[in-house]
Each structure stands twice: as structure tokens, then as C-alpha cells.
Amino acid sequence: WEKMRSIKMLLFPHPRRFPTVEIRAETFNGSTHVPVPSDSAFLKALLFELRLIDDHVFVEHRDTCTQINHSSVYSVRTEGGDLWPVLAFQKSGLIYACLPLVEETLEPRPPLLTVSGLSQGLALLLGIVDYISPSRKNEAEMNAKIGQLRNLLIQACPLGTPLNTNIRSLNSSFEDIQEMPTDENQPAWRSNTYKGKPQVNVCITEKVKCVQYDKRDAVDTWQVYGAVNCKCDIEGSAPNVTLSLNLPTNGPPLQDIVVHHCVTSVDPAMLMSSSAEPLDDSVYSGPYKFPFIPPSDSFNLCYYTSQVPVPPILGCYQLIEEGSQLKITVNLKLHESIKNSFEYCEARIPFFNRGPIAQLEYKVSYGQLDLSREKSLLVWVIGQKFPKSLEVSLTGTVSFGTAGKEHPTDYVCTGNTAYVKLYFRIPDFTLTGCYVDQHSIQIFAPGKPKITASRELISSDYYIWNSKAPAPTVYKTLLD
């Protein structure tokens, strides 16, 4: 969706403006940028351009035959220069207008078809027309709808982005939307203010990606990505919150940290740690403090990566074709440092470019094995815990029937090139050990807030390739 640089509706006593998008316009337009004038100055200039005032006076830039306008897009002359493109039209005695964002310089003017914000602005204005028009014969009803419209636009176009141009569909929920605050200290990302008991919810979610080969000529790789999600229900137009992330002793430092724009300051050393550089003793290892003014809704305070020493589950997969049968062996081992308490843990073994599984003989040391409805996928449900040995195994033989169109195909997984994919979630655990100390959260606002902190580790693209077949990606050893 394109951003709207400023919404100007003559229906309102005060037009709807979006300062954040006006700043974006200044960045995109560069030296060709024309600032949006005051509401009264813009209204006067627009009425003049539409020939609704001073229409008896000939003005060359407006009235010459070469300026005949075949569209609803105008160039409105102001003291700071010509505002373009202003989208405006009249409908049932009312004027609807907006100023879309142009994400490039304005000289020379780009073709209208390349300014995608025009179509979004038109859709939004037509949605307002559809909402207002049915009441135009009843002045009291129309005034009531106009009074509601400002609240509805907070939901339809919260920060200048048209999220829902069907304004009528939002009508039933306008009472739940609070009036745009007038406090000049309130940042633009706090679209409303909270009333009620203060509470803060923080959740650290780490996702681990892994590719294992169990081969001498291919290097196993794994990566950890973290996100800290916050939901701060706190009264006040601009409450200040400070949150700290902590690591256990000798925990791997956080790297590649990216913070949300609501963070007011941060230690530069925190942002300098990069996974592209080798780790040394000077790497910043926390605590990681984030002072911020929270948005009204849930948001990700920061993202990070980390170089953990081992993957959580080590695996070995062997698939050998013998005549019309496949012999499979899967061994999995949970690392001793990992919390042995899963919400779920399962290994999925797909068989590509083959027919349905006609015969299956197997033995599992732990858990249970299920066959998918399409008979092309084995699902090994390990459950919520590994056994005391932390090791599980699966062996079996599989034979197939005639392949049909409904069975999966893959151009990479041909012959014996195949994989096992792991799916798991470990609540109240992170691979880095990263956690939020609830007592370290500082909130500069009235009342004692309820603070809830949680964390989780989730698998993401966790592959174990068949060690008895060529790996699809070979990592050559650096040692000769």
C-alpha cells in the first residue's frame, strides 16, 4: 500500500494530516519537495484551483486553454510552490481531496500511471463517499457521520497507510476507537491512549535453522534468529519504559541487533556486533538495555542473531535403495544442554517422485510412527520428552505402488537424495539463554503494572539430509 502524504477533506473542520508521511515525502522528493501549508492556506488554494472562488478573474496558470484538466488530479499553487498531485473531486455538494505520496523527485513530473498512491487515495476517497452519501439528504445524520469519520480513519488509515478503504464496514466498531490525542508530546506511533490497569507482556521467540549432512565433505550449519515481542498497556501519551535482555554466564553474545524505531537510545557497542566478524573477547555481551516509548499495539522491540556452539538436536538419516524397497534409518539425539520439555516434537520423512507407500515395516525406540493420508509421508511423533538416554531411533523398510499426480514431486530430491525435517517447540527456553528479568523492567508511569515475561524456541527449516546420497549443497573443507 502506498502512503498518503496528507489527507485533506473539506468535510472536516480540521483536515486529517500525517506528519510521518510528510517527512517521508521530504526524503523522497529532495530539493523538489513542496511543504504542505496550513489548513486554511491549503483550503483557500484548493478552492481557487477548483474555480470555486475568484472564478470571475482570469488567471493564466489556471484558466488558459492549455490547462484544461481531463482528470481529478490538480496542481495547487501555494506560497511554498506547486503542490502536486492533489486528488480532488466534487460529489453531492461536498469536496473530497487528498495528497498522495510520490516516492521520487517531482521534477520532471512522473506519469500519473506510475504514481501508485493515486489509486490508493482514490479508493480511500470513494470509500468515504460511499459512507457519507446515503445520509446527504438528512443534515443531522450526515453531521453525525462526519463526526464519526475522524475516528474511523484512525482505523482505516492509522499512520497514512490505507489499510481498509471500505469505510462503511468499519462503522460498527468506531466506538472502540479512541479519539486522536491532542497531546503534542505523544509520538505518531501511539495512535491511541490506554485506559485501565497497566500491564506489560514480553515474549522472546528464537527460531533455529539447521542443515545437517553427517558427511566429512559437507559442513553442518545452524543459525539462531531472535525477536522480542512486547505489548505495553500503559496510561499516558508518551510513557517511558526500559527493558533489559540478559544472558547467562558465558552465554553466546547477541549479534546483528536491529531495534524498533520507538527505542529512544541505545549503546552503540550493542549494534556493532556482527555475525560477519569473528567473535573475540571485546564483543558486547550485555545486559542489553532498551529505553522506549511503546506503540499502542503489539510490536517487535528488536531482532537479533547469535552463534550458538551446537544445534539442539543432532541427527543422522540414511536411506538406501535395495531393489523395489527403501531401507531407512533415523537417529536423533537431544543435546544435554537443551531443556527436555517440548510442546511438540516430530520428524517428517517425505518420499518424493514415488508412488504411495504400499508396504511399511518399522521399529521405533520411542514415540509412534504415523502414515499420512496421501501415503507419501511418514510422521514420527516423538512427543513432549526424549527418553533418559536423550537418543531415539527409527528403522524400517518401505515399498511403493504406482505413482499418481497427487503424490509429491521435487527436482532436488531425486533418487536417494532426501531429507528428514524436524518440527518442535520448547516453551520457557531459548538456545542463547536470553531472558528478560521482570524486576529490571522500569516503567515511568502511574500505577504498579502487571509484568509477564515468556520465551520459546521454535524450529525453522530444520533439515537432516540422507548421508548415503550426494548432498544438494556441498561445503568444501577449508583445510587442504
PDB file of C-alpha atoms in Angstrom, residues 188-435:
ATOM      1  CA  ALA A 188       2.963   9.315  15.994  1.00  0.00           C
ATOM      2  CA  TRP A 189       3.252   5.557  16.576  1.00  0.00           C
ATOM      3  CA  ARG A 190       0.916   5.757  19.611  1.00  0.00           C
ATOM      4  CA  SER A 191      -2.329   6.021  17.674  1.00  0.00           C
ATOM      5  CA  ASN A 192      -4.458   5.962  20.829  1.00  0.00           C
ATOM      6  CA  THR A 193      -4.129   6.045  24.602  1.00  0.00           C
ATOM      7  CA  TYR A 194      -4.829   3.201  27.012  1.00  0.00           C
ATOM      8  CA  LYS A 195      -7.196   3.409  29.970  1.00  0.00           C
ATOM      9  CA  GLY A 196      -7.093   0.737  32.608  1.00  0.00           C
ATOM     10  CA  LYS A 197      -4.763  -1.327  34.772  1.00  0.00           C
ATOM     11  CA  PRO A 198      -1.188  -1.158  33.442  1.00  0.00           C
ATOM     12  CA  GLN A 199       0.304  -4.392  32.176  1.00  0.00           C
ATOM     13  CA  VAL A 200       3.338  -5.383  30.105  1.00  0.00           C
ATOM     14  CA  ASN A 201       3.773  -8.645  28.208  1.00  0.00           C
ATOM     15  CA  VAL A 202       7.163  -9.619  26.772  1.00  0.00           C
ATOM     16  CA  CYS A 203       7.916 -12.750  24.750  1.00  0.00           C
ATOM     17  CA  ILE A 204      11.320 -13.784  23.382  1.00  0.00           C
ATOM     18  CA  THR A 205      10.975 -16.082  20.376  1.00  0.00           C
ATOM     19  CA  GLU A 206      14.076 -17.756  19.000  1.00  0.00           C
ATOM     20  CA  LYS A 207      13.987 -19.757  15.775  1.00  0.00           C
ATOM     21  CA  VAL A 208      16.735 -22.179  14.863  1.00  0.00           C
ATOM     22  CA  LYS A 209      17.527 -23.123  11.272  1.00  0.00           C
ATOM     23  CA  CYS A 210      19.705 -26.129  10.674  1.00  0.00           C
ATOM     24  CA  VAL A 211      21.136 -28.230   7.859  1.00  0.00           C
ATOM     25  CA  GLN A 212      22.910 -31.468   8.818  1.00  0.00           C
ATOM     26  CA  TYR A 213      24.659 -33.869   6.452  1.00  0.00           C
ATOM     27  CA  ASP A 214      26.613 -36.333   8.635  1.00  0.00           C
ATOM     28  CA  LYS A 215      29.342 -36.298   5.958  1.00  0.00           C
ATOM     29  CA  ARG A 216      33.039 -35.493   6.121  1.00  0.00           C
ATOM     30  CA  ASP A 217      32.993 -33.358   2.976  1.00  0.00           C
ATOM     31  CA  ALA A 218      29.959 -31.257   3.988  1.00  0.00           C
ATOM     32  CA  VAL A 219      29.819 -28.927   6.976  1.00  0.00           C
ATOM     33  CA  ASP A 220      26.714 -28.844   9.143  1.00  0.00           C
ATOM     34  CA  THR A 221      25.320 -25.341   9.623  1.00  0.00           C
ATOM     35  CA  TRP A 222      22.857 -23.803  12.040  1.00  0.00           C
ATOM     36  CA  GLN A 223      21.617 -20.288  12.731  1.00  0.00           C
ATOM     37  CA  VAL A 224      19.591 -18.686  15.515  1.00  0.00           C
ATOM     38  CA  TYR A 225      17.232 -15.740  14.969  1.00  0.00           C
ATOM     39  CA  GLY A 226      15.535 -13.997  17.863  1.00  0.00           C
ATOM     40  CA  ALA A 227      12.705 -11.493  18.198  1.00  0.00           C
ATOM     41  CA  VAL A 228      11.473  -9.737  21.349  1.00  0.00           C
ATOM     42  CA  ASN A 229       7.755  -9.021  21.129  1.00  0.00           C
ATOM     43  CA  CYS A 230       6.127  -6.517  23.513  1.00  0.00           C
ATOM     44  CA  LYS A 231       2.607  -5.410  24.333  1.00  0.00           C
ATOM     45  CA  CYS A 232       2.521  -2.466  26.730  1.00  0.00           C
ATOM     46  CA  ASP A 233      -0.873  -1.365  28.011  1.00  0.00           C
ATOM     47  CA  ILE A 234       0.143   1.764  29.917  1.00  0.00           C
ATOM     48  CA  GLU A 235      -1.700   5.011  30.508  1.00  0.00           C
ATOM     49  CA  GLY A 236      -0.235   8.262  29.268  1.00  0.00           C
ATOM     50  CA  SER A 237       0.509   9.866  25.938  1.00  0.00           C
ATOM     51  CA  ALA A 238       4.235   9.051  25.995  1.00  0.00           C
ATOM     52  CA  PRO A 239       5.122   6.580  28.773  1.00  0.00           C
ATOM     53  CA  ASN A 240       8.790   5.671  29.132  1.00  0.00           C
ATOM     54  CA  VAL A 241       9.749   2.017  29.512  1.00  0.00           C
ATOM     55  CA  THR A 242      13.188   0.440  29.920  1.00  0.00           C
ATOM     56  CA  LEU A 243      13.617  -3.278  29.267  1.00  0.00           C
ATOM     57  CA  SER A 244      16.801  -5.336  29.639  1.00  0.00           C
ATOM     58  CA  LEU A 245      17.771  -8.599  27.962  1.00  0.00           C
ATOM     59  CA  ASN A 246      20.174 -10.747  29.934  1.00  0.00           C
ATOM     60  CA  LEU A 247      22.415 -13.696  29.105  1.00  0.00           C
ATOM     61  CA  PRO A 248      23.688 -16.453  31.393  1.00  0.00           C
ATOM     62  CA  THR A 249      27.363 -16.603  32.269  1.00  0.00           C
ATOM     63  CA  ASN A 250      29.406 -17.474  29.165  1.00  0.00           C
ATOM     64  CA  GLY A 251      26.282 -17.304  27.022  1.00  0.00           C
ATOM     65  CA  PRO A 252      26.860 -16.519  23.312  1.00  0.00           C
ATOM     66  CA  PRO A 253      26.502 -12.757  22.719  1.00  0.00           C
ATOM     67  CA  LEU A 254      23.656 -11.308  20.682  1.00  0.00           C
ATOM     68  CA  GLN A 255      24.636 -10.008  17.248  1.00  0.00           C
ATOM     69  CA  ASP A 256      23.137  -8.179  14.264  1.00  0.00           C
ATOM     70  CA  ILE A 257      20.746  -6.356  16.602  1.00  0.00           C
ATOM     71  CA  VAL A 258      18.056  -4.277  14.906  1.00  0.00           C
ATOM     72  CA  VAL A 259      15.808  -2.130  17.112  1.00  0.00           C
ATOM     73  CA  HIS A 260      12.304  -0.738  16.650  1.00  0.00           C
ATOM     74  CA  HIS A 261      12.056   2.979  15.862  1.00  0.00           C
ATOM     75  CA  CYS A 262      10.348   3.616  19.203  1.00  0.00           C
ATOM     76  CA  VAL A 263      13.653   2.931  21.024  1.00  0.00           C
ATOM     77  CA  THR A 264      14.899   6.317  22.207  1.00  0.00           C
ATOM     78  CA  SER A 265      18.581   5.478  22.760  1.00  0.00           C
ATOM     79  CA  VAL A 266      20.912   2.500  22.632  1.00  0.00           C
ATOM     80  CA  ASP A 267      24.539   1.715  23.392  1.00  0.00           C
ATOM     81  CA  PRO A 268      26.416   1.897  20.035  1.00  0.00           C
ATOM     82  CA  ALA A 269      28.571  -1.076  21.068  1.00  0.00           C
ATOM     83  CA  MET A 270      25.414  -3.168  21.124  1.00  0.00           C
ATOM     84  CA  LEU A 271      24.776  -2.510  17.440  1.00  0.00           C
ATOM     85  CA  MET A 272      28.372  -3.035  16.336  1.00  0.00           C
ATOM     86  CA  SER A 273      28.451  -6.775  16.995  1.00  0.00           C
ATOM     87  CA  SER A 274      28.081  -8.528  13.634  1.00  0.00           C
ATOM     88  CA  SER A 275      27.912 -12.228  12.790  1.00  0.00           C
ATOM     89  CA  ALA A 276      30.079 -11.456   9.753  1.00  0.00           C
ATOM     90  CA  GLU A 277      33.016 -10.814  12.075  1.00  0.00           C
ATOM     91  CA  PRO A 278      34.771 -13.488  14.187  1.00  0.00           C
ATOM     92  CA  LEU A 279      33.936 -13.422  17.878  1.00  0.00           C
ATOM     93  CA  ASP A 280      36.528 -12.053  20.285  1.00  0.00           C
ATOM     94  CA  ASP A 281      36.714 -11.001  23.930  1.00  0.00           C
ATOM     95  CA  SER A 282      35.686  -7.426  23.132  1.00  0.00           C
ATOM     96  CA  VAL A 283      32.235  -8.384  21.823  1.00  0.00           C
ATOM     97  CA  TYR A 284      29.421  -6.700  23.741  1.00  0.00           C
ATOM     98  CA  SER A 285      27.747  -9.344  25.923  1.00  0.00           C
ATOM     99  CA  GLY A 286      25.087  -7.336  27.707  1.00  0.00           C
ATOM    100  CA  PRO A 287      22.998  -6.585  29.530  1.00  0.00           C
ATOM    101  CA  TYR A 288      21.140  -5.182  26.555  1.00  0.00           C
ATOM    102  CA  LYS A 289      19.088  -2.165  27.649  1.00  0.00           C
ATOM    103  CA  PHE A 290      16.287  -0.724  25.511  1.00  0.00           C
ATOM    104  CA  PRO A 291      14.582   2.503  26.667  1.00  0.00           C
ATOM    105  CA  PHE A 292      11.494   3.144  24.531  1.00  0.00           C
ATOM    106  CA  ILE A 293       8.075   4.758  24.220  1.00  0.00           C
ATOM    107  CA  PRO A 294       5.853   1.784  23.293  1.00  0.00           C
ATOM    108  CA  PRO A 295       3.315   1.810  20.460  1.00  0.00           C
ATOM    109  CA  SER A 296      -0.313   1.125  21.339  1.00  0.00           C
ATOM    110  CA  ASP A 297      -0.330  -2.340  19.777  1.00  0.00           C
ATOM    111  CA  SER A 298       1.920  -5.375  19.935  1.00  0.00           C
ATOM    112  CA  PHE A 299       5.315  -4.823  18.304  1.00  0.00           C
ATOM    113  CA  ASN A 300       8.773  -6.387  17.977  1.00  0.00           C
ATOM    114  CA  LEU A 301      11.166  -4.385  20.123  1.00  0.00           C
ATOM    115  CA  CYS A 302      14.259  -5.866  18.476  1.00  0.00           C
ATOM    116  CA  TYR A 303      15.658  -8.665  16.343  1.00  0.00           C
ATOM    117  CA  TYR A 304      18.985 -10.425  16.793  1.00  0.00           C
ATOM    118  CA  THR A 305      21.127 -13.396  15.769  1.00  0.00           C
ATOM    119  CA  SER A 306      23.624 -15.452  17.744  1.00  0.00           C
ATOM    120  CA  GLN A 307      26.348 -18.006  17.097  1.00  0.00           C
ATOM    121  CA  VAL A 308      25.465 -20.896  19.395  1.00  0.00           C
ATOM    122  CA  PRO A 309      28.020 -23.713  19.674  1.00  0.00           C
ATOM    123  CA  VAL A 310      25.744 -26.685  18.924  1.00  0.00           C
ATOM    124  CA  PRO A 311      22.310 -27.332  17.382  1.00  0.00           C
ATOM    125  CA  PRO A 312      19.644 -28.534  19.819  1.00  0.00           C
ATOM    126  CA  ILE A 313      19.080 -31.901  18.106  1.00  0.00           C
ATOM    127  CA  LEU A 314      21.791 -33.842  16.276  1.00  0.00           C
ATOM    128  CA  GLY A 315      20.590 -36.251  13.635  1.00  0.00           C
ATOM    129  CA  CYS A 316      21.648 -38.886  11.147  1.00  0.00           C
ATOM    130  CA  TYR A 317      19.497 -40.084   8.239  1.00  0.00           C
ATOM    131  CA  GLN A 318      20.379 -42.996   5.983  1.00  0.00           C
ATOM    132  CA  LEU A 319      18.263 -44.082   3.038  1.00  0.00           C
ATOM    133  CA  ILE A 320      19.427 -46.957   0.831  1.00  0.00           C
ATOM    134  CA  GLU A 321      17.549 -48.342  -2.165  1.00  0.00           C
ATOM    135  CA  GLU A 322      17.583 -52.132  -2.473  1.00  0.00           C
ATOM    136  CA  GLY A 323      15.555 -53.379  -5.396  1.00  0.00           C
ATOM    137  CA  SER A 324      11.962 -52.211  -5.007  1.00  0.00           C
ATOM    138  CA  GLN A 325      12.430 -51.330  -1.349  1.00  0.00           C
ATOM    139  CA  LEU A 326      13.966 -48.468   0.599  1.00  0.00           C
ATOM    140  CA  LYS A 327      15.771 -49.088   3.845  1.00  0.00           C
ATOM    141  CA  ILE A 328      15.674 -46.114   6.209  1.00  0.00           C
ATOM    142  CA  THR A 329      17.457 -45.374   9.469  1.00  0.00           C
ATOM    143  CA  VAL A 330      16.991 -42.214  11.520  1.00  0.00           C
ATOM    144  CA  ASN A 331      18.898 -41.455  14.720  1.00  0.00           C
ATOM    145  CA  LEU A 332      18.224 -38.320  16.767  1.00  0.00           C
ATOM    146  CA  LYS A 333      19.989 -37.095  19.883  1.00  0.00           C
ATOM    147  CA  LEU A 334      18.935 -34.207  22.090  1.00  0.00           C
ATOM    148  CA  HIS A 335      21.930 -32.214  23.288  1.00  0.00           C
ATOM    149  CA  GLU A 336      22.355 -32.391  27.050  1.00  0.00           C
ATOM    150  CA  SER A 337      22.227 -28.599  27.411  1.00  0.00           C
ATOM    151  CA  ILE A 338      18.709 -28.417  25.931  1.00  0.00           C
ATOM    152  CA  LYS A 339      15.620 -28.394  28.111  1.00  0.00           C
ATOM    153  CA  ASN A 340      13.901 -31.765  27.683  1.00  0.00           C
ATOM    154  CA  SER A 341      10.347 -30.470  27.716  1.00  0.00           C
ATOM    155  CA  PHE A 342       8.613 -29.933  24.373  1.00  0.00           C
ATOM    156  CA  GLU A 343       5.201 -28.682  23.466  1.00  0.00           C
ATOM    157  CA  TYR A 344       5.583 -30.896  20.406  1.00  0.00           C
ATOM    158  CA  CYS A 345       8.427 -32.673  18.627  1.00  0.00           C
ATOM    159  CA  GLU A 346       8.137 -34.690  15.451  1.00  0.00           C
ATOM    160  CA  ALA A 347      10.217 -35.769  12.456  1.00  0.00           C
ATOM    161  CA  ARG A 348       8.621 -35.825   8.999  1.00  0.00           C
ATOM    162  CA  ILE A 349      10.077 -38.101   6.323  1.00  0.00           C
ATOM    163  CA  PRO A 350       8.722 -37.320   2.834  1.00  0.00           C
ATOM    164  CA  PHE A 351       9.180 -39.551  -0.206  1.00  0.00           C
ATOM    165  CA  PHE A 352       9.248 -37.593  -3.444  1.00  0.00           C
ATOM    166  CA  ASN A 353       8.842 -38.764  -7.042  1.00  0.00           C
ATOM    167  CA  ARG A 354       7.456 -42.111  -5.951  1.00  0.00           C
ATOM    168  CA  GLY A 355       4.060 -43.721  -5.678  1.00  0.00           C
ATOM    169  CA  PRO A 356       2.032 -44.238  -2.492  1.00  0.00           C
ATOM    170  CA  ILE A 357       3.550 -46.291   0.289  1.00  0.00           C
ATOM    171  CA  ALA A 358       2.209 -49.786  -0.255  1.00  0.00           C
ATOM    172  CA  GLN A 359       4.093 -51.627   2.467  1.00  0.00           C
ATOM    173  CA  LEU A 360       5.779 -50.398   5.629  1.00  0.00           C
ATOM    174  CA  GLU A 361       7.707 -52.310   8.239  1.00  0.00           C
ATOM    175  CA  TYR A 362       9.350 -50.339  11.012  1.00  0.00           C
ATOM    176  CA  LYS A 363      10.658 -50.237  14.547  1.00  0.00           C
ATOM    177  CA  VAL A 364      10.893 -47.143  16.743  1.00  0.00           C
ATOM    178  CA  SER A 365      12.702 -46.966  20.053  1.00  0.00           C
ATOM    179  CA  TYR A 366      10.481 -44.167  21.260  1.00  0.00           C
ATOM    180  CA  GLY A 367       7.277 -42.374  20.193  1.00  0.00           C
ATOM    181  CA  GLN A 368       4.978 -43.504  17.413  1.00  0.00           C
ATOM    182  CA  LEU A 369       5.043 -43.515  13.607  1.00  0.00           C
ATOM    183  CA  ASP A 370       2.057 -42.403  11.519  1.00  0.00           C
ATOM    184  CA  LEU A 371       1.428 -42.576   7.771  1.00  0.00           C
ATOM    185  CA  SER A 372      -0.130 -39.545   6.103  1.00  0.00           C
ATOM    186  CA  ARG A 373      -3.457 -39.810   4.301  1.00  0.00           C
ATOM    187  CA  GLU A 374      -1.726 -39.403   0.923  1.00  0.00           C
ATOM    188  CA  LYS A 375       0.644 -42.265   1.888  1.00  0.00           C
ATOM    189  CA  SER A 376       3.709 -40.288   0.849  1.00  0.00           C
ATOM    190  CA  LEU A 377       4.864 -39.007   4.243  1.00  0.00           C
ATOM    191  CA  LEU A 378       5.947 -40.690   7.471  1.00  0.00           C
ATOM    192  CA  VAL A 379       5.351 -38.657  10.635  1.00  0.00           C
ATOM    193  CA  TRP A 380       7.397 -39.753  13.614  1.00  0.00           C
ATOM    194  CA  VAL A 381       5.772 -38.245  16.710  1.00  0.00           C
ATOM    195  CA  ILE A 382       8.418 -38.148  19.418  1.00  0.00           C
ATOM    196  CA  GLY A 383       6.170 -36.301  21.838  1.00  0.00           C
ATOM    197  CA  GLN A 384       6.956 -33.970  24.702  1.00  0.00           C
ATOM    198  CA  LYS A 385      10.117 -35.597  26.036  1.00  0.00           C
ATOM    199  CA  PHE A 386      13.135 -37.560  24.889  1.00  0.00           C
ATOM    200  CA  PRO A 387      13.938 -40.667  26.973  1.00  0.00           C
ATOM    201  CA  LYS A 388      16.598 -40.534  29.689  1.00  0.00           C
ATOM    202  CA  SER A 389      19.258 -41.538  27.184  1.00  0.00           C
ATOM    203  CA  LEU A 390      18.277 -38.452  25.108  1.00  0.00           C
ATOM    204  CA  GLU A 391      18.513 -40.675  21.995  1.00  0.00           C
ATOM    205  CA  VAL A 392      15.778 -42.100  19.756  1.00  0.00           C
ATOM    206  CA  SER A 393      15.948 -44.217  16.605  1.00  0.00           C
ATOM    207  CA  LEU A 394      13.775 -45.409  13.747  1.00  0.00           C
ATOM    208  CA  THR A 395      14.500 -48.231  11.305  1.00  0.00           C
ATOM    209  CA  GLY A 396      12.273 -49.628   8.594  1.00  0.00           C
ATOM    210  CA  THR A 397      11.695 -50.737   5.030  1.00  0.00           C
ATOM    211  CA  VAL A 398       9.308 -49.064   2.622  1.00  0.00           C
ATOM    212  CA  SER A 399       7.923 -50.170  -0.743  1.00  0.00           C
ATOM    213  CA  PHE A 400       5.751 -48.158  -3.112  1.00  0.00           C
ATOM    214  CA  GLY A 401       2.865 -48.542  -5.529  1.00  0.00           C
ATOM    215  CA  THR A 402       2.280 -46.803  -8.851  1.00  0.00           C
ATOM    216  CA  ALA A 403       2.855 -43.055  -8.774  1.00  0.00           C
ATOM    217  CA  GLY A 404      -0.058 -40.707  -9.438  1.00  0.00           C
ATOM    218  CA  LYS A 405      -0.429 -36.961  -9.967  1.00  0.00           C
ATOM    219  CA  GLU A 406      -1.434 -36.411  -6.347  1.00  0.00           C
ATOM    220  CA  HIS A 407       1.906 -37.567  -4.971  1.00  0.00           C
ATOM    221  CA  PRO A 408       4.647 -35.009  -4.276  1.00  0.00           C
ATOM    222  CA  THR A 409       7.481 -34.329  -6.682  1.00  0.00           C
ATOM    223  CA  ASP A 410      10.734 -32.465  -6.193  1.00  0.00           C
ATOM    224  CA  TYR A 411      13.508 -31.702  -8.678  1.00  0.00           C
ATOM    225  CA  VAL A 412      16.134 -31.568  -5.917  1.00  0.00           C
ATOM    226  CA  CYS A 413      15.131 -34.738  -4.090  1.00  0.00           C
ATOM    227  CA  THR A 414      15.734 -37.280  -6.848  1.00  0.00           C
ATOM    228  CA  GLY A 415      16.989 -40.800  -6.334  1.00  0.00           C
ATOM    229  CA  ASN A 416      18.271 -41.233  -2.810  1.00  0.00           C
ATOM    230  CA  THR A 417      18.745 -37.515  -2.190  1.00  0.00           C
ATOM    231  CA  ALA A 418      16.178 -36.995   0.552  1.00  0.00           C
ATOM    232  CA  TYR A 419      15.772 -35.449   3.974  1.00  0.00           C
ATOM    233  CA  VAL A 420      14.097 -35.610   7.350  1.00  0.00           C
ATOM    234  CA  LYS A 421      12.598 -32.347   8.598  1.00  0.00           C
ATOM    235  CA  LEU A 422      12.184 -31.683  12.312  1.00  0.00           C
ATOM    236  CA  TYR A 423       9.369 -29.671  13.885  1.00  0.00           C
ATOM    237  CA  PHE A 424       9.487 -28.731  17.562  1.00  0.00           C
ATOM    238  CA  ARG A 425       8.727 -26.037  20.118  1.00  0.00           C
ATOM    239  CA  ILE A 426      10.298 -25.765  23.566  1.00  0.00           C
ATOM    240  CA  PRO A 427       8.431 -23.334  25.857  1.00  0.00           C
ATOM    241  CA  ASP A 428      10.239 -21.311  28.529  1.00  0.00           C
ATOM    242  CA  PHE A 429      13.607 -21.843  26.839  1.00  0.00           C
ATOM    243  CA  THR A 430      15.962 -20.078  24.441  1.00  0.00           C
ATOM    244  CA  LEU A 431      19.019 -21.544  22.745  1.00  0.00           C
ATOM    245  CA  THR A 432      21.113 -18.490  23.631  1.00  0.00           C
ATOM    246  CA  GLY A 433      19.828 -18.484  27.205  1.00  0.00           C
ATOM    247  CA  CYS A 434      18.498 -14.962  26.630  1.00  0.00           C
ATOM    248  CA  TYR A 435      15.831 -13.912  29.127  1.00  0.00           C
TER     249      TYR A 435
END
